[in-house]
Coordinates of C-alpha atoms and ligand atoms in Angstrom, one line a residue:
X1 CA 0.3 0.0 0.2
X2 CA 1.3 3.8 -0.8
X3 CA 2.4 5.6 1.9
X4 CA 0.8 8.6 2.5
X5 CA 2.6 11.8 2.2
X6 CA 0.5 14.2 4.1
X7 CA 0.9 11.8 7.0
X8 CA 5.1 11.5 6.4
X9 CA 5.2 15.3 6.3
X10 CA 3.0 15.8 9.6
X11 CA 5.2 13.5 11.5
X12 CA 8.4 15.4 10.1
X13 CA 6.9 18.7 11.0
X14 CA 5.9 17.2 14.8
X15 CA 8.9 15.8 15.5
X16 CA 11.3 18.7 14.3
X17 CA 13.1 16.5 11.1
X18 CA 11.9 19.5 8.5
X19 CA 10.3 22.5 8.2
X20 CA 9.2 25.1 5.9
X21 CA 11.7 27.5 5.1
X22 CA 10.9 31.1 6.6
X23 CA 7.7 29.6 7.7
X24 CA 6.8 32.8 9.8
X25 CA 6.4 34.8 7.0
X26 CA 4.4 32.5 4.8
X27 CA 7.3 30.3 3.6
X28 CA 9.4 30.7 0.5
X29 CA 8.5 28.0 -2.5
X30 CA 11.5 25.3 -2.9
X31 CA 13.0 25.9 -0.1
X32 CA 13.2 23.7 3.5
X33 CA 15.2 23.7 6.6
X34 CA 15.8 20.9 8.8
X35 CA 15.0 20.9 12.4
X36 CA 17.1 19.3 15.1
X37 CA 16.2 15.7 14.0
X38 CA 16.4 16.7 10.4
X39 CA 19.9 18.2 10.5
X40 CA 21.4 15.4 12.2
X41 CA 19.9 12.7 10.1
X42 CA 21.3 14.3 7.1
X43 CA 24.6 14.7 8.4
X44 CA 24.6 10.9 9.3
X45 CA 23.5 10.5 5.5
X46 CA 26.4 12.7 4.2
X47 CA 28.8 11.4 7.1
X48 CA 27.6 7.9 5.6
X49 CA 28.8 9.1 2.2
X50 CA 31.8 10.7 3.2
X51 CA 33.2 7.4 5.0
X52 CA 32.0 5.0 2.3
X53 CA 33.0 7.3 -0.8
X54 CA 36.4 9.1 0.4
X55 CA 37.4 7.7 3.8
X56 CA 37.5 4.0 3.0
X57 CA 36.2 4.2 -1.0
X58 CA 33.8 0.8 -1.8
X59 CA 33.8 -0.2 1.6
X60 CA 38.0 -1.3 1.2
X61 CA 37.1 -3.3 -2.0
X62 CA 39.8 -4.0 -4.6
X63 CA 38.5 -1.8 -7.8
X64 CA 38.5 -3.8 -11.4
X65 CA 42.2 -3.3 -11.4
X66 CA 42.6 -5.4 -8.3
X67 CA 43.7 -2.5 -6.2
X68 CA 42.4 -0.8 -3.6
X69 CA 40.3 2.5 -4.4
X70 CA 41.9 5.5 -3.8
X71 CA 39.6 9.0 -3.4
X72 CA 40.4 12.4 -1.9
X73 CA 38.2 15.4 -0.9
X74 CA 38.0 18.8 -2.3
X75 CA 35.7 21.3 -0.9
X76 CA 35.1 23.9 -3.6
X77 CA 33.1 27.4 -3.6
X78 CA 29.3 27.9 -4.9
X79 CA 30.4 30.8 -6.7
X80 CA 33.0 30.4 -9.3
X81 CA 34.1 32.1 -12.1
X82 CA 31.6 32.3 -14.8
X83 CA 33.6 30.8 -17.9
X84 CA 33.3 27.5 -15.4
X85 CA 29.3 27.3 -16.4
X86 CA 30.4 28.7 -20.4
X87 CA 32.6 25.7 -20.6
X88 CA 30.7 23.0 -18.8
X89 CA 27.7 24.0 -21.0
X90 CA 25.3 25.2 -18.3
X91 CA 25.4 29.0 -19.5
X92 CA 23.9 27.6 -22.9
X93 CA 21.9 25.1 -22.2
X94 CA 21.0 24.8 -18.8
X95 CA 17.4 25.5 -19.3
X96 CA 14.1 24.0 -19.1
X97 CA 11.4 24.9 -21.8
X98 CA 8.5 27.1 -20.7
X99 CA 5.1 27.8 -21.7
X100 CA 3.7 31.0 -20.2
X101 CA -0.1 31.3 -19.8
X102 CA -1.3 35.0 -21.1
X103 CA -4.7 34.3 -18.9
X104 CA -3.0 33.9 -15.7
X105 CA 0.6 34.4 -15.9
X106 CA 1.3 30.6 -14.5
X107 CA 4.3 28.7 -16.2
X108 CA 4.6 25.1 -17.3
X109 CA 7.8 23.2 -17.9
X110 CA 7.0 22.1 -21.9
X111 CA 8.2 18.8 -21.5
X112 CA 6.1 18.4 -18.6
X113 CA 3.0 19.1 -19.8
X114 CA 1.2 16.0 -19.6
X115 CA 2.4 14.8 -15.9
X116 CA 1.6 18.5 -14.4
X117 CA -2.2 18.3 -15.8
X118 CA -2.4 14.7 -14.8
X119 CA -1.3 15.5 -11.4
X120 CA -1.9 19.0 -10.8
X121 CA -4.9 20.3 -13.1
X122 CA -7.8 20.8 -10.7
X123 CA -10.2 21.4 -13.9
X124 CA -9.2 18.5 -15.6
X125 CA -9.5 16.5 -13.0
X126 CA -13.4 17.7 -12.0
X127 CA -13.9 17.2 -15.7
X128 CA -12.9 13.6 -15.7
X129 CA -14.5 12.8 -12.2
X130 CA -17.9 14.5 -13.7
X131 CA -18.3 12.2 -16.8
X132 CA -17.6 8.5 -18.1
X133 CA -16.7 8.4 -21.9
X134 CA -19.7 6.0 -22.7
X135 CA -19.4 3.3 -25.4
X136 CA -16.2 4.7 -26.6
X137 CA -17.8 8.6 -27.2
X138 CA -17.5 11.1 -25.3
X139 CA -21.0 13.0 -24.1
X140 CA -21.0 16.6 -25.5
X141 CA -24.2 17.5 -23.5
X142 CA -22.2 16.5 -19.9
X143 CA -19.3 18.8 -21.1
X144 CA -21.8 21.6 -21.9
X145 CA -23.1 21.1 -18.3
X146 CA -19.9 21.4 -16.7
X147 CA -18.7 24.3 -18.6
X148 CA -21.7 26.2 -17.6
X149 CA -21.4 25.3 -14.0
X150 CA -18.5 24.2 -12.5
X151 CA -16.0 25.1 -15.4
X152 CA -16.8 28.5 -14.9
X153 CA -15.3 28.6 -11.6
X154 CA -12.1 26.6 -11.9
X155 CA -11.2 27.0 -15.6
X156 CA -12.4 30.2 -16.2
X157 CA -10.4 30.5 -19.5
X158 CA -10.6 27.5 -21.1
X159 CA -12.2 27.8 -24.8
X160 CA -15.0 25.1 -23.8
X161 CA -16.2 27.2 -20.8
X162 CA -15.9 30.9 -22.6
X163 CA -17.3 29.5 -25.7
X164 CA -18.9 26.3 -25.5
X165 CA -20.9 26.3 -28.6
X166 CA -18.5 26.7 -30.9
X167 CA -15.9 24.6 -28.9
X168 CA -18.2 21.4 -28.9
X169 CA -18.8 21.8 -32.5
X170 CA -15.1 21.0 -33.5
X171 CA -15.8 18.5 -30.7
X172 CA -18.5 17.0 -32.3
X173 CA -16.9 17.4 -35.7
X174 CA -14.2 15.5 -34.6
X175 CA -16.4 12.8 -33.3
X176 CA -19.0 12.3 -35.7
X177 CA -16.1 12.5 -38.4
X178 CA -14.7 9.5 -37.3
X179 CA -17.0 7.4 -35.1
X180 CA -14.9 4.3 -34.7
X181 CA -11.9 6.2 -33.1
X182 CA -12.6 7.7 -29.7
X183 CA -10.6 10.7 -28.7
X184 CA -8.0 9.6 -25.8
X185 CA -7.9 12.1 -23.2
X186 CA -4.8 14.1 -24.6
X187 CA -6.9 14.6 -28.0
X188 CA -9.9 15.5 -25.7
X189 CA -7.8 18.4 -23.3
X190 CA -6.7 19.7 -26.6
X191 CA -10.5 19.9 -28.2
X192 CA -11.7 21.8 -25.2
X193 CA -9.1 24.4 -25.5
X194 CA -10.2 24.9 -29.4
X195 CA -12.7 27.9 -29.9
X196 CA -12.0 28.2 -33.9
X197 CA -10.5 24.8 -35.1
X198 CA -9.5 26.3 -38.7
X199 CA -7.8 29.2 -37.4
X200 CA -5.6 27.7 -34.6
X201 CA -5.6 24.2 -34.5
X202 CA -5.1 21.9 -31.9
X203 CA -4.3 23.8 -28.5
X204 CA -2.9 22.9 -24.9
X205 CA -4.4 24.8 -22.1
X206 CA -3.2 25.9 -19.2
X207 CA -3.6 23.5 -16.4
X208 CA -4.6 26.5 -13.9
X209 CA -7.1 28.4 -15.8
X210 CA -7.4 26.9 -19.2
X211 CA -6.1 29.6 -21.6
X212 CA -4.3 28.7 -24.6
X213 CA -0.5 28.5 -23.7
X214 CA 2.3 30.1 -25.8
X215 CA 5.4 28.5 -27.2
X216 CA 7.9 27.0 -25.3
X217 CA 10.9 29.6 -24.6
X218 CA 13.9 28.4 -22.5
X219 CA 13.8 29.6 -18.9
X220 CA 17.4 29.5 -17.9
X221 CA 17.8 27.4 -14.0
X222 CA 20.6 29.0 -12.3
X223 CA 20.4 31.9 -9.8
X224 CA 22.6 34.6 -10.8
X225 CA 24.1 37.6 -9.2
X226 CA 26.8 40.2 -8.8
X227 CA 30.4 40.0 -7.3
X228 CA 31.7 43.6 -6.4
X229 CA 30.0 46.8 -5.7
X230 CA 28.5 47.4 -9.5
X231 CA 25.6 45.6 -10.5
X232 CA 26.9 45.2 -13.8
X233 CA 27.4 42.9 -16.4
X234 CA 31.1 42.0 -16.1
X235 CA 30.1 41.4 -12.5
X236 CA 27.3 38.6 -13.3
X237 CA 28.0 35.6 -10.9
X238 CA 26.2 32.6 -10.9
X239 CA 25.2 30.2 -8.0
X240 CA 26.4 26.7 -9.0
X241 CA 23.5 24.6 -10.2
X242 CA 25.9 21.3 -9.5
X243 CA 29.1 20.9 -7.1
X244 CA 30.8 18.4 -10.1
X245 CA 32.6 21.4 -11.8
X246 CA 34.5 22.9 -8.8
X247 CA 36.0 19.3 -9.1
X248 CA 37.2 19.7 -12.7
X249 CA 38.5 23.1 -12.4
X250 CA 40.4 21.9 -9.3
X251 CA 42.0 18.7 -11.2
X252 CA 45.4 19.5 -12.4
X253 CA 45.9 21.4 -8.6
X254 CA 44.8 18.1 -6.8
X255 CA 47.4 15.8 -9.3
X256 CA 49.8 18.6 -8.6
X257 CA 49.9 19.0 -5.3
X258 CA 49.1 15.9 -3.8
X259 CA 50.5 12.1 -5.1
X260 CA 47.1 10.7 -6.3
X261 CA 48.2 9.0 -9.7
X262 CA 45.3 7.5 -11.7
X263 CA 42.6 5.6 -11.5
X264 CA 41.3 8.0 -8.4
X265 CA 38.4 10.1 -7.5
X266 CA 38.0 13.4 -5.9
X267 CA 34.6 14.0 -4.3
X268 CA 32.8 17.2 -3.3
X269 CA 29.6 17.6 -1.5
X270 CA 27.6 20.6 -0.6
X271 CA 24.5 23.1 -1.7
X272 CA 23.8 23.2 -4.9
X273 CA 21.1 25.9 -6.4
X274 CA 18.3 25.6 -8.9
X275 CA 15.9 28.1 -10.0
X276 CA 13.3 25.2 -10.6
X277 CA 10.4 25.8 -12.3
X278 CA 8.0 23.8 -10.7
X279 CA 9.5 23.1 -7.0
X280 CA 7.2 20.2 -5.7
X281 CA 6.7 17.0 -4.1
X282 CA 8.0 18.1 -0.4
X283 CA 12.1 18.4 -0.7
X284 CA 12.2 16.2 -3.7
X285 CA 12.7 19.2 -6.3
X286 CA 13.9 22.0 -4.3
X287 CA 15.6 25.3 -5.3
X288 CA 18.6 24.8 -2.7
X289 CA 19.7 21.2 -2.0
X290 CA 22.9 19.4 -1.5
X291 CA 24.6 17.3 -3.5
X292 CA 27.4 15.1 -2.8
X293 CA 29.6 14.2 -6.5
X294 CA 32.7 12.1 -6.9
X295 CA 34.6 12.3 -10.1
X296 CA 36.2 9.3 -10.7
X297 CA 39.2 9.4 -13.4
X298 CA 40.7 6.7 -15.1
X299 CA 42.8 5.6 -18.0
X300 CA 39.9 5.5 -21.2
X301 CA 40.5 1.5 -21.5
X302 CA 39.8 0.9 -18.3
X303 CA 36.7 3.2 -18.1
X304 CA 33.7 1.0 -19.1
X305 CA 35.3 -1.2 -15.8
X306 CA 35.0 1.3 -13.7
X307 CA 31.8 2.6 -14.7
X308 CA 30.0 -0.6 -14.1
X309 CA 32.1 -0.9 -10.4
X310 CA 30.9 2.3 -9.5
X311 CA 27.2 1.8 -10.7
X312 CA 26.9 -1.6 -8.8
X313 CA 28.1 -0.2 -5.4
X314 CA 26.3 3.1 -5.4
X315 CA 22.9 0.3 -6.1
X316 CA 24.7 -1.6 -2.8
X317 CA 25.6 1.6 -0.7
X318 CA 22.0 2.6 -1.2
X319 CA 20.4 -0.7 0.0
X320 CA 22.9 -1.1 3.0
X321 CA 21.1 1.9 4.3
X322 CA 18.0 0.6 4.4
X323 CA 16.2 1.0 0.8
X324 CA 16.5 -2.4 -0.1
X325 CA 13.7 -4.0 -1.3
X326 CA 11.0 -3.4 -4.5
X327 CA 11.2 0.3 -4.2
X328 CA 14.9 0.3 -5.2
X329 CA 15.8 0.2 -8.9
X330 CA 19.0 0.4 -11.3
X331 CA 17.8 2.0 -14.2
X332 CA 20.1 2.0 -17.3
X333 CA 19.4 4.8 -19.4
X334 CA 18.5 3.8 -23.1
X335 CA 21.0 5.1 -25.7
X336 CA 18.6 7.9 -26.8
X337 CA 18.0 9.2 -23.7
X338 CA 22.1 9.5 -22.9
X339 CA 23.7 13.1 -23.0
X340 CA 26.1 13.4 -26.1
X341 CA 29.1 12.8 -24.5
X342 CA 27.8 9.9 -22.1
X343 CA 29.0 6.2 -22.8
X344 CA 26.7 5.4 -20.0
X345 CA 24.3 6.4 -17.3
X346 CA 22.3 4.8 -14.7
X347 CA 19.9 6.2 -12.3
X348 CA 19.2 4.8 -8.7
X349 CA 15.6 5.1 -8.4
X350 CA 13.4 4.9 -5.7
X351 CA 9.6 4.7 -5.8
X352 CA 8.3 7.6 -3.7
X353 CA 4.7 7.9 -2.7
X354 CA 4.3 10.6 -4.8
X355 CA 6.0 9.1 -8.1
X356 CA 4.5 5.3 -7.1
X357 CA 3.9 3.1 -9.1
X358 CA 6.8 5.0 -10.9
X359 CA 10.1 6.0 -9.5
X360 CA 12.1 9.3 -8.7
X361 CA 16.2 10.0 -9.5
X362 CA 18.0 9.7 -6.0
X363 CA 21.5 9.5 -7.9
X364 CA 22.8 9.5 -11.1
X365 CA 25.9 7.6 -12.2
X366 CA 27.5 8.5 -15.5
X367 CA 30.2 7.7 -18.1
X368 CA 31.1 11.7 -19.0
X369 CA 33.9 10.8 -20.9
X370 CA 36.7 13.3 -21.2
X371 CA 34.1 15.8 -21.8
X372 CA 34.6 18.1 -19.0
X373 CA 38.3 18.1 -19.0
X374 CA 38.5 18.9 -22.6
X375 CA 35.9 21.5 -22.0
X376 CA 37.7 23.6 -19.6
X377 CA 41.1 22.9 -21.2
X378 CA 39.5 24.3 -24.2
X379 CA 37.9 27.3 -22.3
X380 CA 40.6 28.2 -19.9
X381 CA 43.5 27.4 -21.9
X382 CA 45.4 25.2 -19.0
X383 CA 46.9 21.9 -20.0
X384 CA 44.9 19.4 -18.3
X385 CA 46.5 16.7 -19.6
X386 CA 47.7 13.7 -17.3
X387 CA 51.0 12.2 -17.6
X388 CA 50.7 8.7 -16.7
X389 CA 53.9 7.5 -16.0
X390 CA 52.7 4.2 -15.4
X391 CA 51.9 3.8 -19.0
X392 CA 54.0 4.4 -22.1
X393 CA 56.8 3.6 -24.1
X394 CA 59.8 2.3 -22.5
X395 CA 62.9 4.3 -23.6
X396 CA 66.4 2.5 -24.7
X397 CA 67.9 3.4 -21.3
X398 CA 65.2 1.4 -19.3
X399 CA 63.1 4.5 -18.2
X400 CA 59.7 5.2 -19.7
X401 CA 58.4 8.2 -21.4
X402 CA 54.9 8.8 -19.5
X403 CA 51.7 8.3 -21.8
X404 CA 49.9 11.8 -21.8
X405 CA 46.0 11.6 -22.0
X406 CA 42.7 13.3 -20.5
X407 CA 41.4 10.4 -18.1
X408 CA 38.0 9.6 -18.8
X409 CA 35.5 10.2 -15.8
X410 CA 32.9 8.4 -14.0
X411 CA 30.6 10.5 -12.0
X412 CA 28.4 9.1 -9.3
X413 CA 25.9 12.0 -8.5
X414 CA 24.0 11.8 -5.2
X415 CA 21.3 14.0 -4.0
X416 CA 21.5 14.3 0.0
X417 CA 18.0 15.9 0.5
X418 CA 16.5 13.0 -2.1
X419 CA 18.5 10.9 -0.2
X420 CA 16.9 11.9 3.4
X421 CA 13.8 12.1 1.7
X422 CA 13.5 8.3 0.9
X423 CA 14.9 7.1 4.1
X424 CA 12.2 8.9 5.6
X425 CA 9.5 7.5 3.3
X426 CA 10.7 3.7 3.3
X427 CA 11.5 4.2 7.7
X428 CA 7.4 5.5 8.1
X429 CA 5.7 2.9 9.4
X430 CA 2.0 2.4 10.5
X431 CA 0.5 -0.2 12.6
X432 CA -2.5 0.9 14.5
X433 CA -2.1 -2.0 16.9
X434 CA 1.1 -0.3 18.6
X435 CA 1.0 2.0 21.2
X436 CA 3.1 3.9 18.8
X437 CA 1.1 3.4 15.5
X438 CA 3.7 5.8 13.4
X439 CA 7.3 5.2 13.6
X440 CA 10.4 5.6 11.8
X441 CA 12.5 2.0 11.1
X442 CA 15.3 4.3 10.4
X443 CA 18.9 2.2 9.8
X444 CA 20.7 3.0 13.3
X445 CA 23.7 4.1 11.4
X446 CA 21.6 6.9 10.4
X447 CA 19.4 7.4 12.9
X448 CA 19.4 11.1 14.7
X449 CA 18.8 9.7 18.3
X450 CA 20.7 6.0 18.9
X451 CA 19.6 5.5 22.1
X452 CA 17.5 6.7 25.2
X453 CA 17.4 6.2 28.6
X454 CA 14.4 6.2 31.0
X455 CA 13.9 5.7 35.0
X456 CA 10.5 3.9 35.0
X457 CA 9.5 6.5 37.6
X458 CA 11.1 9.3 38.8
X459 CA 11.9 8.1 42.8
X460 CA 13.7 5.0 44.6
X461 CA 17.1 6.3 43.0
X462 CA 15.9 5.4 39.7
X463 CA 17.0 9.0 37.9
X464 CA 20.4 8.6 39.6
X465 CA 21.0 5.3 37.8
X466 CA 19.5 6.4 34.6
X467 CA 22.0 9.8 34.5
X468 CA 24.6 7.3 35.5
X469 CA 24.0 5.3 32.0
X470 CA 23.3 8.2 30.0
X471 CA 26.3 10.1 30.9
X472 CA 28.2 7.2 30.3
X473 CA 26.9 6.3 27.1
X474 CA 26.2 10.0 25.7
X475 CA 30.6 9.9 26.6
X476 CA 30.9 6.9 24.1
X477 CA 28.6 7.4 21.6
X478 CA 28.4 11.4 21.0
X479 CA 30.2 11.2 17.9
X480 CA 27.8 8.8 16.1
X481 CA 24.2 10.8 17.6
X482 CA 22.1 11.9 20.5
X483 CA 21.4 9.7 23.5
X484 CA 18.7 10.9 25.2
X485 CA 17.4 10.5 28.6
X486 CA 13.5 11.1 29.3
X487 CA 11.5 11.2 32.2
X488 CA 8.2 12.6 31.5
X489 CA 5.0 11.0 30.5
X490 CA 4.1 7.4 31.0
X491 CA 6.7 4.9 29.6
X492 CA 4.2 4.0 26.8
X493 CA 4.2 7.5 25.6
X494 CA 8.1 8.0 25.9
X495 CA 8.5 4.7 23.7
X496 CA 6.3 6.4 21.5
X497 CA 8.2 9.8 21.4
X498 CA 11.3 7.7 20.5
X499 CA 9.6 5.7 17.9
X500 CA 8.6 8.6 15.7
X501 CA 12.4 10.0 16.5
X502 CA 13.3 6.2 15.0
X503 CA 15.4 5.4 18.1
X504 CA 16.3 2.2 17.5
X505 CA 17.1 1.2 21.2
X506 CA 15.5 2.4 24.6
X507 CA 16.6 1.0 28.1
X508 CA 14.2 1.5 31.1
X509 CA 15.8 1.4 34.6
X510 CA 13.4 0.0 37.0
X511 CA 12.9 -1.7 40.4
X512 CA 14.4 -4.7 39.2
X513 CA 17.6 -2.7 38.2
X514 CA 18.2 -1.5 41.5
X515 CA 18.4 -5.0 43.2
X516 CA 19.9 -7.2 40.0
X517 CA 22.0 -4.3 38.0
X518 CA 19.4 -5.3 35.2
X519 CA 17.9 -2.8 32.2
X520 CA 15.1 -3.5 29.8
X521 CA 16.4 -3.1 26.4
X522 CA 13.5 -2.1 24.1
X523 CA 13.7 -2.9 20.2
X524 CA 11.9 -0.5 18.3
X525 CA 11.0 -2.8 15.1
X526 CA 9.6 -5.4 17.3
X527 CA 8.7 -3.6 20.5
X528 CA 10.3 -6.7 22.6
X529 CA 11.7 -6.1 25.5
X530 CA 14.7 -8.2 27.0
X531 CA 16.7 -7.8 30.1
X532 CA 20.6 -6.9 29.7
X533 CA 23.2 -6.3 32.7
X534 CA 23.6 -2.4 33.0
X535 CA 27.3 -2.6 32.3
X536 CA 26.8 -4.6 29.1
X537 CA 24.5 -1.7 27.7
X538 CA 27.7 -0.4 26.0
X539 CA 28.9 -3.0 24.4
X540 CA 25.4 -4.0 23.2
X541 CA 25.0 -0.5 21.3
X542 CA 28.6 -0.5 19.8
X543 CA 27.9 -3.6 18.6
X544 CA 24.4 -3.0 17.2
X545 CA 25.5 0.4 15.7
X546 CA 28.4 -0.9 14.0
X547 CA 31.2 0.2 16.5
X548 CA 34.1 -1.9 17.4
Ligands
ATP1 P1 16.3 15.8 -12.1 O1 15.9 14.9 -13.7 O2 15.0 15.1 -11.6 O3 16.0 17.2 -12.4 P2 18.6 15.8 -12.8 O4 19.0 14.5 -13.7 O5 18.7 17.2 -13.1 O6 17.4 15.6 -11.8 P3 21.4 15.7 -11.9 O7 21.9 16.9 -12.2 O8 22.1 14.2 -12.1 O9 20.0 15.4 -11.6 O10 22.0 15.9 -10.2 C1 22.7 14.8 -9.3 C2 21.5 14.6 -7.9 O11 20.9 15.9 -7.6 C3 19.9 14.1 -8.5 O12 19.9 12.4 -8.7 C4 19.6 14.9 -7.2 O13 19.4 13.7 -6.1 C5 19.8 15.6 -7.1 N1 19.1 16.8 -7.5 C6 19.3 17.5 -8.6 N2 18.0 18.5 -8.9 C7 17.4 18.5 -7.5 C8 16.4 19.6 -6.7 N3 16.0 20.3 -7.3 N4 16.3 19.2 -5.7 C9 16.9 17.9 -5.0 N5 17.7 17.3 -5.4 C10 18.1 17.5 -6.7

């Protein structure tokens, strides 16, 4: 069963995972803040990426060359020289085709027109509910009635609402002309937006008000600002739309100043900005978001093997964090979907409640060839060729003339906000039979609160024992996340609170603790309680959190 996005969003707000940005001013479309639990959850995801991609890449596995994988980090600026975006192609090409509505000023992404209609158009949805296509024909009487009543309110600028008779003539002509071929929904919508068929042809009406949409025009996605005191054209700068370009422009510095040798990766994580035309689906499509990207540089002949290596590892990685199951797929792009420079791209996709039964991209793994380094070499004049002294011609004196080439690049590009959202959607569990009917089954590695300590009652010395255990665990596990103590409310309510925060383990100090030095340990997912010696709690938690 599909989970309710409204319920997930309500829990995220109620428990301090995600807030609307600038909420007290009414919010700002496309921007989201993380509250205390959400900020820690996102940090844990970022840390997991950093640990498994930079510090111990691919969990210490050997690459296709049989050697350990080597990666280093960089942290590059959000604002780069504008020529970076010229070279990368973003300045010219990073735009969505947009259609403006002359009636209400609404913008619609041309390539998402039908998806937008189906999901968001109130007028289309009321129209569909209002009539059934009988025997393959559309009943124009029903449409006429709708146009004269409900249609006036929900789609005042739609041709069939403004001028029902003329528009329906066009529709009737179409139906009567070819009775054997019923109109499909797309055609019907176009006919309803068409007043004078001969003059205008079919029209695609605005999903919001029904007026015929204008022609597609490119809409630039990069946020623009000025660097310096004068707000003139020569001072224009852009907020980066991806973190990857920062890696390419520092490629030479990294190879010149460190001992990395091909093959190796450079990782970069941080904020990116895209003035998305229709930010929606909670944090899925935001205007400010965080990416974690790796560029893995390798010899062209080894590039396909590295592409397969990273593609498979990245899928395994998301699975290891709890996204296993049928909600996660790896989708290899078809040839005609690839960018002109790409020799292969796969997306790790998750079935979000709002994309179900379809999937939405979490991460793209692309074989980018030498496209980016070629572009930056051309636009900057810098020599970005790599001198590979492990390859190349052996000289008569036994030395080697290194092989010079532009490395090929494999790019696993993940979105951390989409990652957090997928983890929250996957973790969200509803079970009416429990005292806590909603809870989050977050992986212990990612859970913002790792454990909670409860004195059963606030007397008989229980709070003191609980405080001591809390202090011991907090001192040991603070690097991984919070350990909380809670002595308010009934024990059931305290468990429920922790369940909603996704806390995997709760330890309760009760009457028996005072006599036999044991505590109850409650498992979040099963709700089961077992007894454990109080001096074993630290070791138990360390094992569960994967810490030696
Ligand atoms: P989409 O097709 O969904 O717009 P994309 O293919 O343009 O995404 P990439 O440029 O490949 O995305 O960026 C890599 C990752 O960055 C994506 O897989 C996604 O997780 C994240 N990302 C991209 N755009 C956004 C956004 N507007 N909001 C949140 N995350 C985003």
